[in-house]
CSV table of C-alpha atoms in Angstrom, one decimal:
chain,number,residue,atom,x,y,z
A,6,TRP,CA,0.0,0.0,0.0
A,7,ASN,CA,2.9,2.3,0.7
A,8,LYS,CA,4.1,1.7,-2.9
A,9,VAL,CA,0.7,2.4,-4.3
A,10,ALA,CA,0.3,5.7,-2.3
A,11,GLN,CA,3.8,6.8,-3.4
A,12,SER,CA,3.1,6.2,-7.1
A,13,VAL,CA,0.1,8.5,-7.4
A,14,HIS,CA,0.5,10.9,-10.2
A,15,ARG,CA,-1.5,12.7,-12.9
A,16,PRO,CA,-3.0,10.1,-15.3
A,17,LYS,CA,-1.4,9.7,-18.7
A,18,ARG,CA,-2.8,8.5,-22.0
A,19,GLN,CA,-2.3,4.8,-21.0
A,20,ASN,CA,-4.5,5.3,-17.9
A,21,CYS,CA,-7.4,7.0,-19.7
A,22,GLY,CA,-7.0,4.8,-22.8
A,23,ALA,CA,-7.2,1.6,-20.8
A,24,CYS,CA,-11.0,2.2,-20.8
A,25,HIS,CA,-11.7,4.8,-23.5
A,26,PHE,CA,-9.5,3.2,-26.2
A,27,PHE,CA,-10.8,-0.3,-25.6
A,28,GLY,CA,-14.4,0.4,-24.6
A,29,GLY,CA,-17.0,-2.0,-26.1
A,30,GLY,CA,-14.7,-5.0,-26.0
A,31,GLY,CA,-11.7,-4.1,-28.1
A,32,ASP,CA,-9.4,-1.5,-29.6
A,33,GLY,CA,-11.4,1.1,-31.5
A,34,VAL,CA,-14.7,-0.8,-31.1
A,35,LYS,CA,-16.8,2.2,-30.0
A,36,HIS,CA,-15.6,5.7,-30.7
A,37,GLY,CA,-13.6,5.7,-33.9
A,38,ASP,CA,-11.6,8.7,-32.8
A,39,LEU,CA,-10.3,7.0,-29.6
A,40,ASP,CA,-8.0,3.9,-30.0
A,41,SER,CA,-4.6,2.7,-29.1
A,42,SER,CA,-3.0,4.7,-31.9
A,43,LEU,CA,-3.4,7.8,-29.7
A,44,ILE,CA,-1.0,6.4,-27.0
A,45,LYS,CA,2.0,7.5,-29.0
A,46,PRO,CA,0.6,9.4,-32.0
A,47,ASP,CA,2.5,11.8,-34.3
A,48,LYS,CA,1.0,15.3,-35.1
A,49,ASN,CA,-0.3,14.0,-38.4
A,50,LEU,CA,-2.8,11.9,-36.5
A,51,ASP,CA,-3.5,14.5,-33.8
A,52,VAL,CA,-1.9,17.9,-33.7
A,53,HIS,CA,-2.6,18.3,-30.0
A,54,MET,CA,-1.5,14.9,-28.8
A,55,GLY,CA,1.3,14.2,-31.3
A,56,LEU,CA,4.7,13.5,-29.7
A,57,ASP,CA,6.3,15.7,-32.3
A,58,GLY,CA,3.6,18.4,-31.8
A,59,GLN,CA,2.0,19.8,-28.7
A,60,ASN,CA,2.3,16.4,-26.9
A,61,PHE,CA,-0.8,17.1,-24.7
A,62,GLN,CA,-2.0,14.5,-22.2
A,63,CYS,CA,-5.7,13.9,-21.9
A,64,THR,CA,-5.8,16.0,-18.7
A,65,ARG,CA,-4.7,19.1,-20.7
A,66,CYS,CA,-8.2,19.5,-22.1
A,67,HIS,CA,-10.2,17.3,-19.7
A,68,SER,CA,-9.4,19.4,-16.7
A,69,THR,CA,-10.6,17.9,-13.3
A,70,THR,CA,-11.8,19.4,-10.0
A,71,ARG,CA,-12.4,17.0,-7.1
A,72,HIS,CA,-12.7,14.0,-9.4
A,73,HIS,CA,-15.2,15.7,-11.7
A,74,ILE,CA,-13.7,15.3,-15.1
A,75,ALA,CA,-14.6,17.9,-17.8
A,76,GLY,CA,-16.4,16.2,-20.7
A,77,ARG,CA,-18.6,17.2,-23.6
A,78,VAL,CA,-21.9,15.5,-23.1
A,79,TYR,CA,-24.3,14.0,-20.6
A,80,THR,CA,-25.0,15.9,-17.3
A,81,THR,CA,-23.3,19.2,-18.3
A,82,PRO,CA,-22.9,19.6,-22.0
A,83,ALA,CA,-19.8,21.6,-22.8
A,84,VAL,CA,-21.8,24.0,-24.9
A,85,GLU,CA,-23.8,25.1,-21.9
A,86,VAL,CA,-20.7,26.7,-20.4
A,87,GLU,CA,-18.8,27.5,-23.6
A,88,LYS,CA,-16.2,30.0,-22.6
A,89,SER,CA,-12.8,31.0,-23.9
A,90,LEU,CA,-9.8,30.9,-21.6
A,91,ILE,CA,-9.0,34.2,-23.1
A,92,GLU,CA,-12.2,35.5,-21.4
A,93,ASP,CA,-11.9,33.5,-18.2
A,94,ASP,CA,-8.7,31.6,-17.3
A,95,LEU,CA,-10.6,29.5,-14.8
A,96,ALA,CA,-13.0,28.1,-17.3
A,97,SER,CA,-12.9,24.3,-18.0
A,98,LYS,CA,-10.6,23.5,-20.9
A,99,ILE,CA,-12.9,21.3,-23.0
A,100,THR,CA,-14.2,23.0,-26.1
A,101,CYS,CA,-12.1,24.2,-29.1
A,102,ILE,CA,-12.9,27.8,-28.3
A,103,SER,CA,-11.5,27.4,-24.8
A,104,CYS,CA,-8.1,27.9,-26.3
A,105,HIS,CA,-8.8,29.1,-29.9
A,106,SER,CA,-11.6,31.7,-29.3
A,107,ARG,CA,-14.7,32.1,-31.6
A,108,THR,CA,-12.5,33.7,-34.3
A,109,PRO,CA,-9.6,31.3,-34.6
A,110,HIS,CA,-8.5,32.2,-38.1
A,111,LYS,CA,-6.8,35.2,-39.6
A,112,GLU,CA,-8.7,38.5,-39.6
A,113,ASN,CA,-11.3,38.6,-42.4
A,114,ALA,CA,-10.9,34.9,-43.1
A,115,LYS,CA,-14.1,33.4,-44.5
A,116,ALA,CA,-13.7,30.4,-42.1
A,117,ASN,CA,-14.4,32.7,-39.1
A,118,ASP,CA,-17.9,33.3,-40.6
A,119,HIS,CA,-18.7,29.6,-40.1
A,120,THR,CA,-18.0,29.2,-36.4
A,121,ASP,CA,-21.6,30.2,-35.4
A,122,ARG,CA,-23.0,27.3,-37.3
A,123,VAL,CA,-20.2,24.8,-37.9
A,124,ALA,CA,-18.2,23.0,-35.2
A,125,CYS,CA,-14.4,23.3,-35.5
A,126,GLN,CA,-14.3,19.4,-35.6
A,127,SER,CA,-16.3,19.3,-38.8
A,128,CYS,CA,-13.5,20.9,-40.8
A,129,HIS,CA,-10.5,19.9,-38.8
A,130,ILE,CA,-11.2,16.1,-38.5
A,131,PRO,CA,-11.7,15.1,-42.1
A,132,LYS,CA,-11.6,11.4,-41.3
A,133,PHE,CA,-11.4,9.2,-38.2
A,134,ALA,CA,-9.9,5.7,-37.6
A,135,ARG,CA,-7.0,6.9,-39.7
A,136,ILE,CA,-4.5,4.3,-38.2
A,137,ASN,CA,-6.5,1.6,-36.6
A,138,PRO,CA,-9.9,0.4,-37.9
A,139,THR,CA,-13.1,0.9,-36.0
A,140,LYS,CA,-16.2,-1.3,-35.8
A,141,MET,CA,-19.0,0.3,-38.0
A,142,SER,CA,-21.7,-2.4,-37.9
A,143,TRP,CA,-22.8,-5.4,-35.9
A,144,ASP,CA,-25.4,-7.9,-37.1
A,145,TRP,CA,-26.7,-9.9,-34.1
A,146,SER,CA,-29.3,-11.7,-36.3
A,147,VAL,CA,-26.7,-14.1,-37.8
A,148,ALA,CA,-25.1,-15.1,-34.5
A,149,GLY,CA,-25.2,-18.7,-33.3
A,150,LYS,CA,-23.6,-20.4,-36.3
A,151,LYS,CA,-21.1,-23.2,-35.6
A,152,LYS,CA,-18.6,-25.3,-37.5
A,153,ASP,CA,-18.5,-29.0,-36.6
A,154,GLY,CA,-20.7,-28.2,-33.7
A,155,LYS,CA,-18.2,-25.7,-32.3
A,156,PRO,CA,-18.2,-21.8,-32.1
A,157,PHE,CA,-15.8,-20.2,-34.6
A,158,THR,CA,-14.3,-16.9,-35.6
A,159,THR,CA,-13.3,-15.5,-39.0
A,160,LYS,CA,-11.2,-12.4,-39.7
A,161,ASP,CA,-11.3,-9.7,-42.4
A,162,SER,CA,-8.5,-8.2,-44.5
A,163,LEU,CA,-7.8,-5.8,-41.6
A,164,GLY,CA,-7.1,-8.6,-39.2
A,165,LYS,CA,-10.3,-7.9,-37.3
A,166,PRO,CA,-13.1,-10.4,-36.5
A,167,SER,CA,-15.7,-10.4,-39.2
A,168,TYR,CA,-17.8,-13.2,-37.7
A,169,VAL,CA,-18.0,-14.5,-34.1
A,170,THR,CA,-20.4,-17.3,-33.2
A,171,LYS,CA,-21.4,-15.5,-29.9
A,172,LYS,CA,-21.9,-12.1,-31.4
A,173,GLY,CA,-22.6,-12.3,-35.2
A,174,ALA,CA,-21.1,-10.4,-38.1
A,175,PHE,CA,-19.0,-7.2,-38.0
A,176,VAL,CA,-17.8,-4.6,-40.5
A,177,TRP,CA,-14.6,-2.7,-39.7
A,178,GLU,CA,-13.4,0.3,-41.6
A,179,LYS,CA,-10.4,2.7,-41.7
A,180,ASN,CA,-10.3,6.4,-42.8
A,181,VAL,CA,-14.0,6.9,-42.3
A,182,VAL,CA,-15.7,10.1,-43.4
A,183,PRO,CA,-17.9,11.3,-40.5
A,184,GLU,CA,-21.7,11.8,-40.8
A,185,TYR,CA,-22.9,15.3,-39.9
A,186,PHE,CA,-25.9,16.4,-37.7
A,187,TRP,CA,-27.1,19.5,-35.8
A,188,TYR,CA,-25.8,19.1,-32.3
A,189,ASN,CA,-26.1,21.2,-29.2
A,190,GLY,CA,-24.0,19.1,-26.9
A,191,SER,CA,-26.6,16.6,-25.7
A,192,ILE,CA,-27.5,13.1,-26.9
A,193,ASN,CA,-31.0,11.7,-27.0
A,194,HIS,CA,-31.3,8.0,-25.9
A,195,LEU,CA,-34.0,5.4,-26.4
A,196,THR,CA,-35.0,3.2,-23.5
A,197,LEU,CA,-36.4,-0.3,-23.3
A,198,ASN,CA,-39.8,1.3,-22.4
A,199,ASP,CA,-40.0,3.3,-25.6
A,200,ALA,CA,-42.0,2.0,-28.5
A,201,ILE,CA,-40.3,1.7,-31.9
A,202,ASP,CA,-41.3,1.5,-35.5
A,203,PRO,CA,-39.5,-1.6,-36.8
A,204,SER,CA,-40.3,-0.7,-40.4
A,205,LYS,CA,-37.7,2.1,-40.1
A,206,GLU,CA,-34.1,2.4,-38.9
A,207,VAL,CA,-34.3,2.9,-35.1
A,208,ALA,CA,-32.0,5.5,-33.5
A,209,ILE,CA,-31.0,4.1,-30.1
A,210,SER,CA,-29.1,7.4,-29.7
A,211,SER,CA,-29.2,10.6,-31.7
A,212,PRO,CA,-27.8,14.1,-31.5
A,213,ALA,CA,-30.0,16.8,-29.9
A,214,GLY,CA,-30.1,20.0,-31.8
A,215,SER,CA,-31.6,21.8,-34.8
A,216,LEU,CA,-31.0,24.6,-37.2
A,217,GLY,CA,-33.2,26.9,-35.0
A,218,ASP,CA,-31.2,26.1,-31.9
A,219,GLU,CA,-28.6,28.8,-31.4
A,220,LYS,CA,-26.5,26.4,-29.4
A,221,SER,CA,-26.4,23.9,-32.2
A,222,ARG,CA,-23.5,23.4,-34.6
A,223,ILE,CA,-23.0,21.1,-37.6
A,224,PHE,CA,-21.0,18.4,-35.9
A,225,PRO,CA,-19.2,15.2,-37.1
A,226,PHE,CA,-20.3,11.7,-35.8
A,227,LYS,CA,-19.5,8.1,-36.1
A,228,VAL,CA,-22.7,6.3,-36.7
A,229,HIS,CA,-22.6,2.6,-35.7
A,230,ARG,CA,-25.3,0.5,-37.3
A,231,ALA,CA,-26.6,-2.8,-36.1
A,232,LYS,CA,-29.3,-5.5,-36.3
A,233,THR,CA,-30.7,-5.7,-32.8
A,234,PRO,CA,-33.3,-8.0,-31.2
A,235,TYR,CA,-36.7,-6.5,-30.4
A,236,ASP,CA,-40.2,-7.7,-29.2
A,237,LYS,CA,-42.3,-8.1,-32.3
A,238,ILE,CA,-45.6,-7.7,-30.5
A,239,ASN,CA,-44.8,-5.0,-28.0
A,240,LYS,CA,-42.5,-3.2,-30.5
A,241,LYS,CA,-39.8,-2.5,-28.0
A,242,LEU,CA,-36.1,-3.3,-27.8
A,243,VAL,CA,-35.2,-6.0,-25.4
A,244,ALA,CA,-32.3,-6.9,-23.1
A,245,PRO,CA,-31.2,-10.5,-23.7
A,246,HIS,CA,-29.2,-12.4,-21.1
A,247,LEU,CA,-25.8,-13.1,-22.6
A,248,PHE,CA,-23.2,-14.1,-19.9
A,249,PRO,CA,-23.9,-17.5,-18.3
A,250,LYS,CA,-23.9,-17.2,-14.5
A,251,HIS,CA,-22.9,-20.9,-14.1
A,252,LYS,CA,-22.1,-23.9,-16.2
A,253,THR,CA,-25.8,-25.0,-16.3
A,254,ASP,CA,-27.2,-21.6,-17.2
A,255,LYS,CA,-28.6,-22.4,-20.6
A,256,ALA,CA,-30.8,-19.3,-20.6
A,257,ALA,CA,-27.7,-17.3,-21.4
A,258,TYR,CA,-27.4,-16.8,-25.1
A,259,TRP,CA,-23.6,-17.5,-25.0
A,260,LYS,CA,-24.4,-20.9,-23.5
A,261,GLY,CA,-27.5,-22.2,-25.1
A,262,PHE,CA,-27.7,-19.9,-28.2
A,263,ASP,CA,-31.4,-19.7,-27.8
A,264,TRP,CA,-32.6,-16.1,-28.4
A,265,ASN,CA,-36.1,-16.7,-27.0
A,266,ALA,CA,-34.8,-18.0,-23.7
A,267,ALA,CA,-32.1,-15.3,-23.4
A,268,ILE,CA,-34.6,-12.5,-24.0
A,269,LYS,CA,-37.2,-13.9,-21.6
A,270,PHE,CA,-34.6,-14.2,-18.9
A,271,GLY,CA,-33.3,-10.7,-19.4
A,272,GLN,CA,-36.7,-9.1,-19.5
A,273,ASP,CA,-37.9,-11.0,-16.4
A,274,TYR,CA,-34.7,-9.9,-14.6
A,275,LEU,CA,-35.5,-6.3,-15.4
A,276,GLY,CA,-39.2,-6.6,-14.7
A,277,LEU,CA,-40.2,-5.8,-18.3
A,278,PRO,CA,-42.8,-7.6,-20.4
A,279,TYR,CA,-41.9,-10.0,-23.2
A,280,SER,CA,-44.5,-11.4,-25.7
A,281,GLY,CA,-42.5,-14.5,-26.6
A,282,GLU,CA,-42.0,-13.3,-30.2
A,283,TYR,CA,-38.8,-11.6,-31.3
A,284,ASP,CA,-37.1,-10.4,-34.5
A,285,PHE,CA,-34.3,-8.1,-35.4
A,286,VAL,CA,-34.4,-4.4,-36.3
A,287,GLU,CA,-31.9,-2.1,-37.9
A,288,THR,CA,-30.5,0.4,-35.3
A,289,THR,CA,-28.1,3.3,-35.1
A,290,TYR,CA,-25.9,4.6,-32.3
A,291,VAL,CA,-23.9,7.9,-32.5
A,292,PHE,CA,-20.5,8.8,-31.2
A,293,PRO,CA,-19.3,12.5,-31.4
A,294,ILE,CA,-16.0,12.8,-33.2
A,295,THR,CA,-13.7,15.3,-31.5
A,296,HIS,CA,-10.2,13.7,-31.4
A,297,MET,CA,-7.7,13.0,-34.2
A,298,VAL,CA,-7.5,16.7,-35.2
A,299,ALA,CA,-5.6,16.8,-38.4
A,300,PRO,CA,-2.9,19.3,-39.4
A,301,LYS,CA,-4.3,22.5,-41.1
A,302,GLU,CA,-3.0,21.3,-44.5
A,303,GLN,CA,-5.5,18.4,-44.3
A,304,VAL,CA,-8.5,20.6,-43.4
A,305,VAL,CA,-11.8,19.8,-45.2
A,306,ALA,CA,-11.9,21.8,-48.5
A,307,CYS,CA,-14.8,24.1,-49.2
A,308,ASP,CA,-16.0,22.0,-52.2
A,309,GLU,CA,-16.3,18.9,-50.1
A,310,CYS,CA,-19.4,20.4,-48.6
A,311,HIS,CA,-20.5,23.1,-51.1
A,312,VAL,CA,-21.0,20.7,-53.9
A,313,ARG,CA,-24.2,19.7,-55.8
A,314,GLU,CA,-23.9,15.9,-55.4
A,315,LYS,CA,-22.3,13.5,-52.9
A,316,GLY,CA,-20.9,16.2,-50.6
A,317,ARG,CA,-20.2,15.7,-46.9
A,318,LEU,CA,-23.4,17.6,-46.0
A,319,ALA,CA,-25.6,15.9,-48.7
A,320,ASN,CA,-27.9,14.4,-46.0
A,321,LEU,CA,-28.1,17.4,-43.7
A,322,ALA,CA,-31.6,18.8,-44.2
A,323,GLY,CA,-33.3,22.0,-43.1
A,324,LEU,CA,-30.9,24.6,-44.5
A,325,TYR,CA,-29.9,26.3,-47.7
A,326,LEU,CA,-26.3,25.4,-48.5
A,327,PRO,CA,-24.7,27.4,-51.3
A,328,GLY,CA,-23.2,25.1,-54.0
A,329,ARG,CA,-25.4,22.2,-52.8
A,330,ASP,CA,-28.9,23.5,-53.0
A,331,ARG,CA,-30.7,25.5,-55.6
A,332,ILE,CA,-33.9,27.7,-55.7
A,333,LYS,CA,-35.4,27.6,-59.1
A,334,LEU,CA,-36.6,31.2,-59.0
A,335,PHE,CA,-33.2,32.4,-58.0
A,336,ASP,CA,-31.6,30.4,-60.8
A,337,GLN,CA,-34.0,31.9,-63.3
A,338,ILE,CA,-33.3,35.4,-62.1
A,339,GLY,CA,-29.6,34.7,-62.3
A,340,TRP,CA,-29.7,33.4,-65.8
A,341,LEU,CA,-31.9,36.4,-66.8
A,342,ALA,CA,-29.3,38.7,-65.4
A,343,VAL,CA,-26.5,36.8,-67.3
A,344,TRP,CA,-28.5,36.9,-70.6
A,345,GLY,CA,-29.4,40.5,-70.0
A,346,ALA,CA,-25.8,41.4,-69.4
A,347,LEU,CA,-24.8,39.6,-72.6
A,348,ALA,CA,-27.6,41.3,-74.6
A,349,GLY,CA,-26.5,44.7,-73.2
A,350,VAL,CA,-22.9,44.1,-74.3
A,351,PHE,CA,-24.0,42.9,-77.7
A,352,LEU,CA,-26.3,45.9,-78.2
A,353,HIS,CA,-23.6,48.3,-77.0
A,354,GLY,CA,-21.2,46.8,-79.4
A,355,LEU,CA,-23.6,47.1,-82.3
A,356,GLY,CA,-24.3,50.7,-81.3
A,357,ARG,CA,-20.6,51.5,-81.3
A,358,LEU,CA,-20.2,49.8,-84.7
A,359,PHE,CA,-23.0,51.8,-86.3
A,360,ALA,CA,-21.8,55.0,-84.7
A,361,LYS,CA,-18.3,54.5,-86.1
A,362,LYS,CA,-19.6,53.6,-89.5
A,363,ASN,CA,-21.9,56.7,-89.6
A,364,GLY,CA,-18.9,58.9,-88.4
A,365,GLU,CA,-16.7,57.6,-91.3
A,366,GLU,CA,-19.5,58.3,-93.9
A,367,GLY,CA,-20.0,61.8,-92.5
């Protein structure tokens, strides 16, 4: 105990990463922008954490007072107390503006006009999972297959499990372009008491925010997709019993591979109803992307968003985006102006020509 007490020090990346890099059962499973590549990154992966750059530890931004660690979401969203250290040097160091202010670019730079609607991360994190792959989908519906009566595992070209008997099929990806949503710092979560519409993709978690919310910004996310069990009759998600409590616990899915028994046990344990009929529904879960800040030379280019087709913001509804959207009336007025200008030039040229000809004859 003396040795333990004498070894207390500020946590480093390995301490924080032991949970946050390996959450969900493996390296890069959950977040996409948090994995073991950030233990010793270079500045090309993260300009703040790079050993050849600022070499920040996690505590440099996630400041802590009496074991309350500054974070971005949940009980106190960062946006609620969004301050710059330039304004208040006692403010929590957690948002980009804490150090960079609301006008981080050169004076009169167009990028400064975006900060009231676009999060810094949307431009400065062009892709995530740039070194290690991250799990992007999980299909529980195909779990339970065996070879020669035994559970088995297969791996993909990245060396990651693509199928595991206990868990189903996975898809892993590297260099993933984020998806973008309006986000005010809070996350909405579905519960097991909430009814769902199984004919549509079900958002287990989703960003809170909207165009009309002054605290909202366009923010990048990893969207994890899955096929998840649900109660067909009650139309609610369910909590199956997975881990066997003992050798004879065949109700656990990872023992008996019986979904019906596993779901009934889990629902009974939680005191929730189960109709006895289950199926699988497509679901999504979001993770805000805020690490792996790239060097400024790799910033998202204007035409990656302001483009007519297949731009980064192609699916972000509710706003007029120059270059992506069009208003037919404005287009018609614009073309009338163009043709009007051309006609004016043409008529002016003709007038000059006739005037010159008449002058020569005179």
